[in-house]
Amino acid sequence: MKFKELPPVKEQIRKCVRCGRCRTVCPVFAEVKNETVAPRGHVFMVQMLRDGVVKPDSKVYEHLSKCLLCETCSTFCPSGIDIHELNAAARSFITENQSNPGKRLVFDTLWTSPKLLRASTAFMWSANVTGLMKLARALHLTKVLPGDLPKAEQILDRVPFRSARDQLHETIPAQGKKKLRVAYFLGCATNLLHPEVALATVKVLTQSGCEVVIPRDLKCCGLPHIANGKLGTARSLLLHNFELLSRAKVDYIVTDCASCSSALSDKNVRFVLGQEEIDANLALTAGKVVDLTAFLVNVLDIGPGNLVKRSEHRLTYHDPCHLAKAQNIRKEPRELLRLVPGVELVEMAEPDRCCGGSGTFALTHYDMSMKILDKKMSAIRNTGCDTVATCCPSCSMQLAYGFRRSRVNGKVVHPVELLAQALP
């Protein structure tokens, strides 16, 4: 569908009354204090792009890319404008009008192929264990990387040898009486960088009576592509994944990644496809998607019964934007944490304020990302906790880097890891 015909571009821009409410909650505007990075400024920029006042060039893209797509502004907009969708649609329109071989290689080739992604992380693992990465940093060889990567490559310091897929069968039977058949959407970051979270997820689901299916040919959820102007590729990925998930004949589709559950949600499907009404089969499949924490609390009604192992944890919880803002899931992760014997949950100030990670934002806008991260780490320090729980692998990496950057021996966990540890 043409840029001008996309529902958010066609219908929502005219709703903006320039009230500026979005500016008061934007993490980027709080740092820059310039209208060009304010959500209101982005709406105005998209309008000029739509009307041909400005050209779809790299300068406009650069302005629009200074947005986390954290959806905070969309949540607070009194006119109900999905500002993040406007921004993403404009980025895609500009990308379609530019030649960028590097972006095509990363987002159209590498990030659409699970095998190539796995090979890339295997190479990174080798570089880490052989000391090549440290040597490259010492010799300043990482400075040849494009954009902000010379600085941002340090965010990722740990690459596991075995992915979650290497350790999990395609179908894992329920333990005890089978209650439900569940598809587990195993996201790229959880699979390759946090396999321990995937193993914990499967343990909790199967011990709760779920038969777990992990379709082998699932690909990325498409959220990195949406953020980087590749809406067409995101559309192909979404249709591919939904076809596989539809064939799995499951009761629910569960994921432990806030970004993945957001990307697979009915609302995002409509945006990516550029349709206000979608095919009935797609709608049926999208309607089965549930974030893991909401599934455990609201569907399985998990209780303290089987959580018998006690472990002492005084921790705080960080709300991922794609869970709290995009899906309004806030209480479920906290309910799960409070079920774990020995866990004391201490709330930080502004727990739903973005950590600055936002998928690839920290890689493309490192300095801005660090300013936002510093505020989050200050809020964490004020709780006196050295452990943070969160439900997004991007947030986990960013917060873990925040601990290392501030030379604090802290830890980041997913709530499901603590649940799994409490099970027999």
Tab-separated table of C-alpha atoms in Angstrom:
chain	number	residue	atom	x	y	z
A	1	MET	CA	0.000	0.000	0.000
A	2	LYS	CA	1.221	3.496	-0.828
A	3	PHE	CA	2.548	5.655	1.998
A	4	LYS	CA	-0.232	8.231	1.694
A	5	GLU	CA	-2.882	5.498	1.820
A	6	LEU	CA	-1.670	3.853	5.017
A	7	PRO	CA	-4.426	4.234	7.657
A	8	PRO	CA	-2.289	6.107	10.240
A	9	VAL	CA	-0.936	8.493	7.589
A	10	LYS	CA	-4.305	9.025	5.936
A	11	GLU	CA	-6.475	9.276	9.034
A	12	GLN	CA	-4.453	10.218	12.093
A	13	ILE	CA	-2.275	13.199	11.184
A	14	ARG	CA	-5.274	15.505	11.049
A	15	LYS	CA	-6.133	14.636	14.651
A	16	CYS	CA	-3.002	16.346	16.006
A	17	VAL	CA	-3.932	19.642	17.701
A	18	ARG	CA	-0.262	20.465	18.521
A	19	CYS	CA	-1.007	20.451	22.267
A	20	GLY	CA	2.504	19.234	23.096
A	21	ARG	CA	1.413	16.642	25.667
A	22	CYS	CA	3.652	14.141	23.880
A	23	ARG	CA	6.702	16.310	24.526
A	24	THR	CA	6.284	16.067	28.288
A	25	VAL	CA	6.699	12.276	28.314
A	26	CYS	CA	9.225	11.706	25.515
A	27	PRO	CA	12.566	10.316	26.860
A	28	VAL	CA	14.504	11.701	23.876
A	29	PHE	CA	12.979	15.179	24.102
A	30	ALA	CA	13.833	15.196	27.823
A	31	GLU	CA	17.507	14.992	26.829
A	32	VAL	CA	17.616	17.150	23.684
A	33	LYS	CA	14.852	19.693	24.427
A	34	ASN	CA	14.478	20.514	20.756
A	35	GLU	CA	11.212	20.416	18.821
A	36	THR	CA	12.821	18.517	15.960
A	37	VAL	CA	13.012	15.354	18.108
A	38	ALA	CA	9.660	15.852	19.847
A	39	PRO	CA	6.835	13.485	18.857
A	40	ARG	CA	4.798	16.535	17.831
A	41	GLY	CA	7.660	17.594	15.575
A	42	HIS	CA	7.741	14.113	14.060
A	43	VAL	CA	4.007	14.242	13.311
A	44	PHE	CA	4.576	17.573	11.569
A	45	MET	CA	7.527	16.095	9.647
A	46	VAL	CA	5.440	13.130	8.472
A	47	GLN	CA	2.738	15.522	7.341
A	48	MET	CA	5.266	17.523	5.289
A	49	LEU	CA	6.592	14.273	3.847
A	50	ARG	CA	3.095	13.173	2.891
A	51	ASP	CA	2.308	16.521	1.292
A	52	GLY	CA	5.596	16.699	-0.629
A	53	VAL	CA	6.895	19.736	1.278
A	54	VAL	CA	10.074	17.816	2.184
A	55	LYS	CA	11.784	15.091	0.162
A	56	PRO	CA	12.187	11.507	1.378
A	57	ASP	CA	15.928	11.830	1.945
A	58	SER	CA	18.522	10.901	4.557
A	59	LYS	CA	18.176	14.196	6.447
A	60	VAL	CA	14.499	13.616	7.106
A	61	TYR	CA	15.204	9.994	8.018
A	62	GLU	CA	17.853	11.107	10.498
A	63	HIS	CA	15.326	13.395	12.239
A	64	LEU	CA	12.712	10.655	12.419
A	65	SER	CA	15.202	8.038	13.601
A	66	LYS	CA	15.765	9.995	16.816
A	67	CYS	CA	12.760	8.237	18.267
A	68	LEU	CA	12.784	5.085	20.384
A	69	LEU	CA	9.375	3.933	19.096
A	70	CYS	CA	8.717	3.275	22.790
A	71	GLU	CA	5.043	4.273	22.315
A	72	THR	CA	5.029	6.518	25.392
A	73	CYS	CA	3.787	9.472	23.330
A	74	SER	CA	1.090	7.350	21.689
A	75	THR	CA	-0.088	6.219	25.126
A	76	PHE	CA	-0.409	9.790	26.393
A	77	CYS	CA	-1.711	11.471	23.215
A	78	PRO	CA	-5.139	12.941	24.086
A	79	SER	CA	-6.171	12.628	20.419
A	80	GLY	CA	-5.314	8.920	20.324
A	81	ILE	CA	-2.701	9.212	17.584
A	82	ASP	CA	-0.382	6.241	17.120
A	83	ILE	CA	2.631	8.464	16.655
A	84	HIS	CA	5.065	5.536	16.561
A	85	GLU	CA	3.172	4.069	13.595
A	86	LEU	CA	3.345	7.375	11.720
A	87	ASN	CA	7.080	7.510	12.354
A	88	ALA	CA	7.667	3.905	11.294
A	89	ALA	CA	5.597	4.332	8.138
A	90	ALA	CA	7.598	7.432	7.199
A	91	ARG	CA	10.919	5.669	7.780
A	92	SER	CA	9.794	2.883	5.478
A	93	PHE	CA	8.688	5.337	2.796
A	94	ILE	CA	12.078	7.054	2.879
A	95	THR	CA	13.989	3.746	2.847
A	96	GLU	CA	12.039	2.626	-0.225
A	97	ASN	CA	13.229	5.774	-1.998
A	98	GLN	CA	16.895	5.303	-1.135
A	99	SER	CA	19.592	2.826	-2.089
A	100	ASN	CA	21.179	1.392	1.043
A	101	PRO	CA	23.020	-1.901	0.354
A	102	GLY	CA	24.137	-2.231	3.983
A	103	LYS	CA	20.611	-2.036	5.293
A	104	ARG	CA	19.418	-4.521	2.655
A	105	LEU	CA	22.170	-6.948	3.640
A	106	VAL	CA	21.360	-6.759	7.360
A	107	PHE	CA	17.574	-6.610	7.333
A	108	ASP	CA	16.594	-8.346	4.076
A	109	THR	CA	19.231	-11.083	4.015
A	110	LEU	CA	20.817	-11.710	7.412
A	111	TRP	CA	17.880	-10.979	9.728
A	112	THR	CA	15.404	-12.975	7.653
A	113	SER	CA	17.511	-16.144	7.814
A	114	PRO	CA	17.702	-18.039	11.138
A	115	LYS	CA	20.704	-19.977	9.791
A	116	LEU	CA	22.682	-16.850	8.943
A	117	LEU	CA	21.796	-15.278	12.294
A	118	ARG	CA	22.979	-18.428	14.060
A	119	ALA	CA	26.215	-18.394	12.051
A	120	SER	CA	26.789	-14.746	12.970
A	121	THR	CA	26.387	-15.385	16.686
A	122	ALA	CA	28.644	-18.461	16.419
A	123	PHE	CA	31.315	-16.212	14.920
A	124	MET	CA	30.846	-13.706	17.767
A	125	TRP	CA	31.127	-16.532	20.315
A	126	SER	CA	34.399	-17.628	18.719
A	127	ALA	CA	35.727	-14.075	18.731
A	128	ASN	CA	34.889	-13.734	22.428
A	129	VAL	CA	36.345	-17.036	23.657
A	130	THR	CA	39.526	-16.746	21.592
A	131	GLY	CA	40.130	-13.202	22.791
A	132	LEU	CA	39.892	-11.771	19.275
A	133	MET	CA	37.277	-9.262	20.350
A	134	LYS	CA	39.446	-7.940	23.184
A	135	LEU	CA	42.402	-7.782	20.818
A	136	ALA	CA	40.344	-5.902	18.227
A	137	ARG	CA	39.289	-3.373	20.861
A	138	ALA	CA	42.831	-2.983	22.127
A	139	LEU	CA	44.067	-2.342	18.593
A	140	HIS	CA	41.124	0.011	17.957
A	141	LEU	CA	40.066	-2.175	15.015
A	142	THR	CA	36.417	-1.918	16.084
A	143	LYS	CA	36.549	1.758	15.069
A	144	VAL	CA	36.143	0.702	11.447
A	145	LEU	CA	32.598	-0.491	12.192
A	146	PRO	CA	29.839	1.710	10.714
A	147	GLY	CA	27.843	4.337	12.596
A	148	ASP	CA	27.795	4.038	16.381
A	149	LEU	CA	28.829	0.357	16.385
A	150	PRO	CA	32.440	1.079	17.477
A	151	LYS	CA	30.996	2.199	20.826
A	152	ALA	CA	27.812	0.130	20.916
A	153	GLU	CA	29.414	-3.263	20.211
A	154	GLN	CA	30.351	-3.424	23.910
A	155	ILE	CA	26.687	-3.711	24.883
A	156	LEU	CA	26.791	-7.339	23.784
A	157	ASP	CA	29.518	-9.001	25.810
A	158	ARG	CA	28.205	-12.541	26.238
A	159	VAL	CA	27.279	-14.908	23.426
A	160	PRO	CA	26.297	-18.439	24.517
A	161	PHE	CA	27.763	-21.400	22.667
A	162	ARG	CA	24.439	-23.245	22.315
A	163	SER	CA	21.233	-21.619	21.216
A	164	ALA	CA	17.890	-22.533	22.758
A	165	ARG	CA	16.895	-24.277	19.523
A	166	ASP	CA	19.936	-26.528	19.870
A	167	GLN	CA	18.643	-27.664	23.248
A	168	LEU	CA	14.876	-27.944	22.717
A	169	HIS	CA	12.820	-30.415	20.685
A	170	GLU	CA	10.150	-29.197	18.307
A	171	THR	CA	7.436	-30.684	20.528
A	172	ILE	CA	7.805	-31.036	24.294
A	173	PRO	CA	5.072	-33.007	26.081
A	174	ALA	CA	3.185	-31.709	29.083
A	175	GLN	CA	4.160	-33.118	32.448
A	176	GLY	CA	1.180	-34.751	34.070
A	177	LYS	CA	-2.279	-34.219	32.630
A	178	LYS	CA	-2.248	-32.183	29.410
A	179	LYS	CA	-4.354	-29.014	29.672
A	180	LEU	CA	-3.417	-27.031	26.574
A	181	ARG	CA	-1.362	-27.209	23.388
A	182	VAL	CA	0.756	-24.071	23.144
A	183	ALA	CA	3.020	-22.700	20.420
A	184	TYR	CA	6.125	-21.049	21.844
A	185	PHE	CA	7.285	-18.180	19.616
A	186	LEU	CA	11.009	-18.305	20.298
A	187	GLY	CA	12.373	-14.867	19.447
A	188	CYS	CA	15.818	-14.306	17.899
A	189	ALA	CA	17.382	-12.646	20.961
A	190	THR	CA	16.030	-15.183	23.440
A	191	ASN	CA	17.074	-18.058	21.208
A	192	LEU	CA	20.606	-16.869	20.488
A	193	LEU	CA	21.530	-14.682	23.453
A	194	HIS	CA	19.345	-15.797	26.369
A	195	PRO	CA	18.711	-19.540	25.922
A	196	GLU	CA	18.384	-19.878	29.707
A	197	VAL	CA	15.134	-17.881	29.503
A	198	ALA	CA	13.771	-20.229	26.826
A	199	LEU	CA	14.632	-23.295	28.902
A	200	ALA	CA	12.920	-21.749	31.934
A	201	THR	CA	9.849	-20.898	29.845
A	202	VAL	CA	9.495	-24.463	28.581
A	203	LYS	CA	9.994	-25.870	32.087
A	204	VAL	CA	7.275	-23.656	33.582
A	205	LEU	CA	4.839	-24.295	30.712
A	206	THR	CA	5.259	-28.071	30.631
A	207	GLN	CA	5.069	-28.404	34.417
A	208	SER	CA	1.860	-26.363	34.241
A	209	GLY	CA	0.261	-28.923	31.928
A	210	CYS	CA	1.068	-27.424	28.506
A	211	GLU	CA	2.301	-29.355	25.498
A	212	VAL	CA	4.780	-26.952	23.918
A	213	VAL	CA	5.346	-26.708	20.158
A	214	ILE	CA	8.245	-24.691	18.713
A	215	PRO	CA	7.834	-24.578	14.910
A	216	ARG	CA	11.327	-25.019	13.475
A	217	ASP	CA	11.055	-22.594	10.597
A	218	LEU	CA	9.876	-19.550	12.551
A	219	LYS	CA	11.723	-16.358	11.671
A	220	CYS	CA	12.183	-12.944	13.294
A	221	CYS	CA	8.987	-11.228	14.467
A	222	GLY	CA	9.840	-8.251	12.231
A	223	LEU	CA	10.069	-5.539	14.871
A	224	PRO	CA	13.723	-4.642	14.043
A	225	HIS	CA	12.635	-4.257	10.415
A	226	ILE	CA	9.766	-1.933	11.326
A	227	ALA	CA	12.161	0.223	13.347
A	228	ASN	CA	14.642	0.433	10.487
A	229	GLY	CA	12.360	1.305	7.609
A	230	LYS	CA	11.807	-2.217	6.310
A	231	LEU	CA	8.042	-2.464	6.603
A	232	GLY	CA	7.780	-4.625	3.472
A	233	THR	CA	10.213	-7.196	4.900
A	234	ALA	CA	8.370	-7.131	8.232
A	235	ARG	CA	5.173	-7.881	6.304
A	236	SER	CA	6.742	-10.948	4.636
A	237	LEU	CA	8.086	-12.232	7.959
A	238	LEU	CA	4.746	-11.797	9.654
A	239	LEU	CA	2.842	-13.697	6.961
A	240	HIS	CA	5.454	-16.482	6.987
A	241	ASN	CA	5.288	-16.882	10.768
A	242	PHE	CA	1.510	-16.740	10.942
A	243	GLU	CA	1.227	-19.436	8.280
A	244	LEU	CA	3.424	-21.748	10.379
A	245	LEU	CA	1.630	-20.894	13.620
A	246	SER	CA	-1.754	-21.459	11.996
A	247	ARG	CA	-0.668	-24.933	10.877
A	248	ALA	CA	0.446	-25.842	14.415
A	249	LYS	CA	-3.205	-26.121	15.554
A	250	VAL	CA	-2.613	-24.744	19.036
A	251	ASP	CA	-4.809	-23.202	21.695
A	252	TYR	CA	-2.454	-20.275	22.376
A	253	ILE	CA	0.716	-18.709	20.999
A	254	VAL	CA	3.021	-17.651	23.826
A	255	THR	CA	6.267	-15.713	23.863
A	256	ASP	CA	8.513	-14.539	26.694
A	257	CYS	CA	9.744	-11.532	24.673
A	258	ALA	CA	7.772	-8.304	25.072
A	259	SER	CA	8.856	-7.087	21.642
A	260	CYS	CA	7.769	-10.307	19.930
A	261	SER	CA	4.331	-10.390	21.576
A	262	SER	CA	3.886	-6.747	20.621
A	263	ALA	CA	4.948	-7.410	17.020
A	264	LEU	CA	2.553	-10.363	16.709
A	265	SER	CA	-0.391	-8.552	18.292
A	266	ASP	CA	-3.564	-7.930	16.350
A	267	LYS	CA	-2.980	-4.160	16.387
A	268	ASN	CA	0.515	-4.392	14.954
A	269	VAL	CA	-0.596	-6.915	12.333
A	270	ARG	CA	-3.134	-4.389	11.060
A	271	PHE	CA	-0.470	-1.690	10.921
A	272	VAL	CA	2.125	-3.839	9.145
A	273	LEU	CA	-0.390	-5.062	6.588
A	274	GLY	CA	-1.783	-1.557	6.144
A	275	GLN	CA	-5.306	-2.809	6.678
A	276	GLU	CA	-7.985	-1.792	9.137
A	277	GLU	CA	-9.680	-5.163	8.612
A	278	ILE	CA	-7.565	-8.303	8.168
A	279	ASP	CA	-8.202	-11.823	6.901
A	280	ALA	CA	-10.244	-13.956	9.322
A	281	ASN	CA	-7.540	-16.641	9.612
A	282	LEU	CA	-4.905	-14.030	10.375
A	283	ALA	CA	-7.168	-12.427	12.951
A	284	LEU	CA	-7.809	-15.836	14.535
A	285	THR	CA	-4.075	-16.562	14.793
A	286	ALA	CA	-3.231	-13.079	16.066
A	287	GLY	CA	-5.973	-13.453	18.668
A	288	LYS	CA	-4.147	-16.453	20.125
A	289	VAL	CA	-0.958	-14.488	20.839
A	290	VAL	CA	-0.395	-13.876	24.548
A	291	ASP	CA	2.617	-12.618	26.433
A	292	LEU	CA	3.997	-15.329	28.716
A	293	THR	CA	3.388	-13.448	31.972
A	294	ALA	CA	-0.246	-12.686	31.062
A	295	PHE	CA	-0.714	-16.303	29.963
A	296	LEU	CA	0.595	-17.715	33.237
A	297	VAL	CA	-1.517	-15.367	35.367
A	298	ASN	CA	-4.709	-14.916	33.361
A	299	VAL	CA	-5.023	-18.244	31.510
A	300	LEU	CA	-3.236	-20.850	33.631
A	301	ASP	CA	-3.972	-19.000	36.886
A	302	ILE	CA	-0.631	-20.180	38.207
A	303	GLY	CA	-0.434	-20.225	41.984
A	304	PRO	CA	2.181	-20.811	44.666
A	305	GLY	CA	1.329	-24.534	44.938
A	306	ASN	CA	4.304	-26.007	43.083
A	307	LEU	CA	6.752	-23.213	43.879
A	308	VAL	CA	8.534	-25.007	46.686
A	309	LYS	CA	12.185	-23.970	46.373
A	310	ARG	CA	13.058	-20.774	48.200
A	311	SER	CA	15.703	-18.336	46.953
A	312	GLU	CA	16.403	-14.976	48.545
A	313	HIS	CA	16.095	-12.117	46.042
A	314	ARG	CA	15.570	-8.448	46.799
A	315	LEU	CA	14.883	-7.040	43.361
A	316	THR	CA	13.192	-4.317	41.366
A	317	TYR	CA	11.192	-4.596	38.136
A	318	HIS	CA	11.629	-2.667	34.887
A	319	ASP	CA	8.561	-2.412	32.612
A	320	PRO	CA	9.547	-2.977	28.955
A	321	CYS	CA	7.882	-0.389	26.710
A	322	HIS	CA	6.539	-3.066	24.372
A	323	LEU	CA	4.828	-4.765	27.307
A	324	ALA	CA	3.633	-1.837	29.436
A	325	LYS	CA	2.882	0.784	26.758
A	326	ALA	CA	2.075	-1.398	23.753
A	327	GLN	CA	0.067	-4.065	25.602
A	328	ASN	CA	-0.773	-2.533	28.993
A	329	ILE	CA	0.694	-5.546	30.781
A	330	ARG	CA	2.055	-4.320	34.091
A	331	LYS	CA	0.577	-6.224	37.004
A	332	GLU	CA	1.119	-9.792	35.697
A	333	PRO	CA	4.957	-9.815	35.867
A	334	ARG	CA	4.758	-8.388	39.380
A	335	GLU	CA	2.210	-11.006	40.437
A	336	LEU	CA	4.542	-13.746	39.242
A	337	LEU	CA	7.528	-12.281	41.065
A	338	ARG	CA	5.550	-12.088	44.313
A	339	LEU	CA	4.667	-15.790	43.987
A	340	VAL	CA	8.318	-16.849	44.174
A	341	PRO	CA	9.286	-17.811	47.739
A	342	GLY	CA	11.948	-15.467	49.092
A	343	VAL	CA	11.485	-12.677	46.523
A	344	GLU	CA	11.058	-9.125	47.808
A	345	LEU	CA	9.926	-6.720	45.086
A	346	VAL	CA	10.991	-3.096	45.529
A	347	GLU	CA	9.464	-0.614	43.068
A	348	MET	CA	11.775	1.901	41.412
A	349	ALA	CA	10.729	5.430	40.439
A	350	GLU	CA	9.158	5.518	36.969
A	351	PRO	CA	9.489	1.753	36.360
A	352	ASP	CA	7.976	2.124	32.872
A	353	ARG	CA	10.413	4.806	31.729
A	354	CYS	CA	12.346	3.548	28.700
A	355	CYS	CA	15.850	2.182	29.374
A	356	GLY	CA	17.119	3.506	26.030
A	357	GLY	CA	17.732	0.077	24.501
A	358	SER	CA	14.719	-0.170	22.224
A	359	GLY	CA	16.031	-2.922	19.972
A	360	THR	CA	18.546	-1.392	17.590
A	361	PHE	CA	18.271	2.209	18.885
A	362	ALA	CA	21.248	1.701	21.226
A	363	LEU	CA	23.297	0.552	18.230
A	364	THR	CA	22.391	3.480	15.999
A	365	HIS	CA	22.173	6.285	18.597
A	366	TYR	CA	24.611	5.172	21.279
A	367	ASP	CA	25.242	8.481	23.059
A	368	MET	CA	21.528	9.331	23.327
A	369	SER	CA	20.785	5.788	24.453
A	370	MET	CA	23.364	6.074	27.250
A	371	LYS	CA	21.873	9.319	28.561
A	372	ILE	CA	18.486	7.637	28.848
A	373	LEU	CA	20.083	4.536	30.374
A	374	ASP	CA	21.861	6.608	33.022
A	375	LYS	CA	18.515	7.848	34.358
A	376	LYS	CA	17.205	4.287	34.521
A	377	MET	CA	20.305	3.071	36.344
A	378	SER	CA	19.982	5.939	38.833
A	379	ALA	CA	16.408	4.842	39.582
A	380	ILE	CA	17.626	1.269	40.061
A	381	ARG	CA	20.457	2.331	42.390
A	382	ASN	CA	18.000	4.289	44.532
A	383	THR	CA	16.125	1.072	45.327
A	384	GLY	CA	19.264	-0.464	46.822
A	385	CYS	CA	18.675	-3.584	44.689
A	386	ASP	CA	21.378	-5.247	42.642
A	387	THR	CA	18.941	-7.429	40.703
A	388	VAL	CA	16.474	-6.241	38.073
A	389	ALA	CA	13.708	-8.353	36.582
A	390	THR	CA	12.355	-7.554	33.138
A	391	CYS	CA	10.590	-9.349	30.248
A	392	CYS	CA	12.465	-8.120	27.177
A	393	PRO	CA	15.872	-9.360	25.913
A	394	SER	CA	16.712	-5.921	24.513
A	395	CYS	CA	16.062	-4.331	27.925
A	396	SER	CA	18.037	-7.143	29.589
A	397	MET	CA	21.105	-6.444	27.455
A	398	GLN	CA	20.819	-2.692	27.969
A	399	LEU	CA	20.400	-2.954	31.760
A	400	ALA	CA	23.206	-5.506	32.089
A	401	TYR	CA	25.431	-3.089	30.173
A	402	GLY	CA	24.259	-0.326	32.522
A	403	PHE	CA	25.538	-2.343	35.489
A	404	ARG	CA	28.893	-2.970	33.799
A	405	ARG	CA	29.173	0.623	32.653
A	406	SER	CA	28.615	1.905	36.197
A	407	ARG	CA	30.918	-0.804	37.612
A	408	VAL	CA	28.175	-2.347	39.727
A	409	ASN	CA	27.996	-6.113	40.181
A	410	GLY	CA	24.321	-6.341	39.251
A	411	LYS	CA	22.158	-8.989	37.624
A	412	VAL	CA	19.214	-8.962	35.200
A	413	VAL	CA	16.703	-11.820	35.150
A	414	HIS	CA	13.426	-12.704	33.477
A	415	PRO	CA	10.606	-13.435	35.973
A	416	VAL	CA	10.152	-16.872	34.406
A	417	GLU	CA	13.709	-17.801	35.390
A	418	LEU	CA	12.845	-17.289	39.056
A	419	LEU	CA	9.623	-19.262	38.641
A	420	ALA	CA	11.530	-22.148	37.064
A	421	GLN	CA	14.106	-22.128	39.856
A	422	ALA	CA	11.307	-22.394	42.432
A	423	LEU	CA	9.819	-25.481	40.772
A	424	PRO	CA	10.882	-28.975	41.862
